Amino acid sequence: MALREILTVPNPVLKQVSTPVAAVDDDLRLLMDDMLETMYAAPGIGLAAIQVGVPKQVIVMDLARQDEPPQPRYFVNPEILWASEETAPYEEGCLSVPEVYDEVDRPARVKLRYLDYHGQEVVEDAEGLFAVCIQHEMDHLKGVLFIDHLSRLKRERAVARVRKLARTG
Ligand code: K1U
Ligand code: ZN
């Protein structure tokens, strides 16, 4: 396994639309292993492949609390089959927009279909942080960042802050 570099705004690669994966094979599992290690090291609770420069529809996630054993999860070619009309706000962050947090409203519950680490199809309901995180990560697959849900002023301030952070460390 290897750590990969996490791209940050305003890198244009983050705006790319990711393409579906043809097969869940050993090469893809290697990518997912690297992504999980990179996410744990950051640290974060989710990561989309485009954040490490790979435009494939792949997401990793672990929502276990610190006092729980790790619960790594893998989502290949995820689709939202249904989303609730009810929305819920959550203060989101993003490893590609470091040190910026702001509230985003998203559907409170979604039904998902995806392929798991072994290529098995899974249909699952998500709510709470799982619903927030999977929608945030699926936005990455469309080239959308959580700051794209904010006002233009907030978005421009966020990008300026990350640029400054990159300069000053
Ligand atoms: O960059 C990403 O997509 C990962 C992002 C996921 C996410 C967080 C919150 C709401 C929606 C999506 C993060 O992991 S940001 C870091 C973070 O939330 C965290 C880091 C350490 C411990 C607990 C949380
Ligand atoms: Zn993100």
Tab-separated table of C-alpha atoms and ligand atoms in Angstrom:
chain	number	residue	atom	x	y	z
A	1	MET	CA	0.000	0.000	0.000
A	2	ALA	CA	1.102	3.573	-0.569
A	3	LEU	CA	0.143	7.050	0.453
A	4	ARG	CA	-1.025	9.230	-2.423
A	5	GLU	CA	-1.049	13.021	-2.682
A	6	ILE	CA	-4.443	14.610	-2.010
A	7	LEU	CA	-5.159	17.367	-4.553
A	8	THR	CA	-6.446	20.679	-3.209
A	9	VAL	CA	-8.378	23.571	-4.736
A	10	PRO	CA	-7.972	25.222	-7.199
A	11	ASN	CA	-6.453	22.164	-8.951
A	12	PRO	CA	-8.606	21.756	-12.125
A	13	VAL	CA	-8.419	17.949	-11.889
A	14	LEU	CA	-10.936	18.189	-9.032
A	15	LYS	CA	-13.499	19.534	-11.530
A	16	GLN	CA	-13.224	16.442	-13.781
A	17	VAL	CA	-16.169	14.070	-14.094
A	18	SER	CA	-15.195	10.512	-13.113
A	19	THR	CA	-16.040	7.549	-15.329
A	20	PRO	CA	-17.579	4.206	-14.295
A	21	VAL	CA	-15.267	1.312	-13.487
A	22	ALA	CA	-15.438	-1.624	-15.939
A	23	ALA	CA	-14.370	-4.337	-13.482
A	24	VAL	CA	-13.504	-4.628	-9.795
A	25	ASP	CA	-10.121	-6.349	-10.171
A	26	ASP	CA	-6.829	-6.488	-8.238
A	27	ASP	CA	-5.594	-3.203	-9.776
A	28	LEU	CA	-8.739	-1.440	-8.559
A	29	ARG	CA	-8.420	-3.042	-5.094
A	30	LEU	CA	-4.834	-1.711	-4.937
A	31	LEU	CA	-6.164	1.788	-5.688
A	32	MET	CA	-8.852	1.392	-2.988
A	33	ASP	CA	-6.235	0.159	-0.465
A	34	ASP	CA	-4.023	3.183	-1.228
A	35	MET	CA	-7.009	5.526	-0.940
A	36	LEU	CA	-7.999	4.098	2.445
A	37	GLU	CA	-4.451	4.433	3.784
A	38	THR	CA	-4.297	8.010	2.446
A	39	MET	CA	-7.666	8.837	4.039
A	40	TYR	CA	-6.656	7.417	7.439
A	41	ALA	CA	-3.348	9.343	7.324
A	42	ALA	CA	-4.996	12.688	6.455
A	43	PRO	CA	-7.104	12.018	8.633
A	44	GLY	CA	-10.539	11.946	7.062
A	45	ILE	CA	-13.743	9.919	7.019
A	46	GLY	CA	-14.135	9.668	3.234
A	47	LEU	CA	-12.168	10.037	0.000
A	48	ALA	CA	-13.052	9.962	-3.708
A	49	ALA	CA	-10.541	8.689	-6.287
A	50	ILE	CA	-10.468	12.044	-8.102
A	51	GLN	CA	-8.988	13.590	-4.932
A	52	VAL	CA	-5.852	11.515	-5.601
A	53	GLY	CA	-5.999	12.349	-9.325
A	54	VAL	CA	-7.777	9.211	-10.569
A	55	PRO	CA	-11.026	10.010	-12.479
A	56	LYS	CA	-12.797	6.725	-11.637
A	57	GLN	CA	-16.087	6.277	-9.777
A	58	VAL	CA	-14.516	4.968	-6.581
A	59	ILE	CA	-15.036	6.102	-2.962
A	60	VAL	CA	-13.666	4.860	0.355
A	61	MET	CA	-15.084	5.724	3.767
A	62	ASP	CA	-14.795	4.832	7.446
A	63	LEU	CA	-17.305	6.341	9.862
A	64	ALA	CA	-16.199	4.353	12.933
A	65	ARG	CA	-15.610	6.418	16.056
A	66	GLN	CA	-12.163	6.436	17.681
A	67	ASP	CA	-13.315	3.966	20.364
A	68	GLU	CA	-14.606	1.500	17.724
A	69	PRO	CA	-12.678	-0.911	15.486
A	70	PRO	CA	-12.099	0.369	11.911
A	71	GLN	CA	-15.000	-0.147	9.502
A	72	PRO	CA	-13.545	0.472	6.025
A	73	ARG	CA	-16.135	0.744	3.273
A	74	TYR	CA	-15.724	0.798	-0.503
A	75	PHE	CA	-18.146	2.127	-3.112
A	76	VAL	CA	-17.613	1.493	-6.809
A	77	ASN	CA	-19.938	3.035	-9.439
A	78	PRO	CA	-22.346	4.335	-6.745
A	79	GLU	CA	-25.810	5.519	-7.801
A	80	ILE	CA	-28.494	7.264	-5.780
A	81	LEU	CA	-31.764	5.404	-6.422
A	82	TRP	CA	-33.882	7.641	-4.168
A	83	ALA	CA	-33.420	10.759	-2.065
A	84	SER	CA	-35.772	12.101	0.611
A	85	GLU	CA	-37.478	15.447	0.093
A	86	GLU	CA	-36.556	16.305	3.663
A	87	THR	CA	-33.119	17.868	3.908
A	88	ALA	CA	-30.736	18.186	6.849
A	89	PRO	CA	-27.871	20.646	7.426
A	90	TYR	CA	-24.355	19.458	8.331
A	91	GLU	CA	-21.124	21.354	8.858
A	92	GLU	CA	-18.934	19.723	6.166
A	93	GLY	CA	-15.208	19.671	5.608
A	94	CYS	CA	-13.104	18.370	2.720
A	95	LEU	CA	-9.518	17.164	2.507
A	96	SER	CA	-9.282	19.033	-0.834
A	97	VAL	CA	-10.366	22.281	0.872
A	98	PRO	CA	-8.318	22.016	4.090
A	99	GLU	CA	-9.291	23.984	7.189
A	100	VAL	CA	-12.585	25.200	5.689
A	101	TYR	CA	-15.878	24.064	7.234
A	102	ASP	CA	-19.376	25.248	6.387
A	103	GLU	CA	-22.965	24.114	6.522
A	104	VAL	CA	-24.504	22.339	3.534
A	105	ASP	CA	-28.121	21.162	3.207
A	106	ARG	CA	-28.606	17.769	1.555
A	107	PRO	CA	-31.367	15.132	1.441
A	108	ALA	CA	-31.569	13.571	4.912
A	109	ARG	CA	-31.881	9.982	3.584
A	110	VAL	CA	-30.855	8.267	0.353
A	111	LYS	CA	-31.053	4.784	-1.138
A	112	LEU	CA	-27.844	3.693	-2.875
A	113	ARG	CA	-26.672	1.032	-5.273
A	114	TYR	CA	-22.953	0.289	-5.660
A	115	LEU	CA	-20.356	-2.452	-6.085
A	116	ASP	CA	-18.328	-3.388	-3.006
A	117	TYR	CA	-14.626	-4.341	-2.629
A	118	HIS	CA	-15.369	-7.746	-4.180
A	119	GLY	CA	-17.522	-6.433	-7.034
A	120	GLN	CA	-20.780	-7.558	-5.372
A	121	GLU	CA	-23.812	-5.323	-5.949
A	122	VAL	CA	-25.205	-3.755	-2.769
A	123	VAL	CA	-28.430	-1.761	-2.292
A	124	GLU	CA	-28.440	0.142	0.990
A	125	ASP	CA	-30.236	2.973	2.790
A	126	ALA	CA	-28.177	5.802	4.272
A	127	GLU	CA	-29.050	8.409	6.881
A	128	GLY	CA	-27.182	10.650	9.303
A	129	LEU	CA	-23.450	11.081	8.709
A	130	PHE	CA	-23.434	8.191	6.222
A	131	ALA	CA	-25.970	10.034	4.036
A	132	VAL	CA	-23.990	13.293	4.310
A	133	CYS	CA	-20.648	11.676	3.529
A	134	ILE	CA	-21.779	9.522	0.589
A	135	GLN	CA	-23.498	12.518	-1.058
A	136	HIS	CA	-20.403	14.678	-0.483
A	137	GLU	CA	-18.164	11.974	-2.009
A	138	MET	CA	-20.546	11.347	-4.933
A	139	ASP	CA	-20.433	15.083	-5.667
A	140	HIS	CA	-16.650	14.685	-6.095
A	141	LEU	CA	-17.357	12.087	-8.842
A	142	LYS	CA	-19.259	14.852	-10.714
A	143	GLY	CA	-16.503	17.421	-10.153
A	144	VAL	CA	-18.549	19.210	-7.500
A	145	LEU	CA	-17.041	20.364	-4.181
A	146	PHE	CA	-18.976	21.211	-1.023
A	147	ILE	CA	-17.944	24.854	-1.449
A	148	ASP	CA	-19.889	24.836	-4.749
A	149	HIS	CA	-23.019	24.656	-2.557
A	150	LEU	CA	-22.030	27.917	-0.813
A	151	SER	CA	-22.330	31.525	-1.954
A	152	ARG	CA	-19.781	32.808	-4.487
A	153	LEU	CA	-18.240	35.026	-1.803
A	154	LYS	CA	-17.748	32.119	0.612
A	155	ARG	CA	-16.371	29.912	-2.190
A	156	GLU	CA	-13.852	32.518	-3.320
A	157	ARG	CA	-12.770	33.133	0.278
A	158	ALA	CA	-12.313	29.383	0.807
A	159	VAL	CA	-10.118	29.005	-2.300
A	160	ALA	CA	-8.075	32.078	-1.321
A	161	ARG	CA	-7.557	30.607	2.152
A	162	VAL	CA	-6.340	27.271	0.758
A	163	ARG	CA	-3.999	29.075	-1.687
A	164	LYS	CA	-2.528	31.046	1.241
A	165	LEU	CA	-2.192	27.870	3.313
A	166	ALA	CA	-0.293	26.226	0.426
A	167	ARG	CA	2.092	29.218	0.246
A	168	THR	CA	2.695	29.636	3.956
A	169	GLY	CA	2.352	26.019	5.119
B	1	K1U	O1	-12.363	15.226	1.454
B	1	K1U	C1	-13.288	14.474	1.688
B	1	K1U	O2	-14.144	14.232	0.862
B	1	K1U	C2	-13.347	13.824	3.054
B	1	K1U	C3	-14.196	14.566	4.060
B	1	K1U	C4	-15.525	13.842	4.179
B	1	K1U	C5	-16.650	14.592	4.806
B	1	K1U	C6	-16.543	15.152	6.056
B	1	K1U	C7	-17.621	15.821	6.623
B	1	K1U	C8	-18.788	15.938	5.937
B	1	K1U	C9	-18.878	15.401	4.680
B	1	K1U	C10	-17.822	14.716	4.113
B	1	K1U	C11	-13.442	14.551	5.388
B	1	K1U	O3	-13.135	13.531	5.903
B	1	K1U	S1	-13.051	16.079	6.109
B	1	K1U	C12	-12.269	15.615	7.639
B	1	K1U	C13	-13.228	15.113	8.672
B	1	K1U	O4	-14.413	15.271	8.546
B	1	K1U	C14	-12.717	14.409	9.872
B	1	K1U	C15	-11.385	14.237	10.099
B	1	K1U	C16	-10.946	13.565	11.240
B	1	K1U	C17	-11.844	13.082	12.148
B	1	K1U	C18	-13.184	13.260	11.945
B	1	K1U	C19	-13.631	13.912	10.798
B	2	ZN	ZN	-14.427	16.236	-0.126
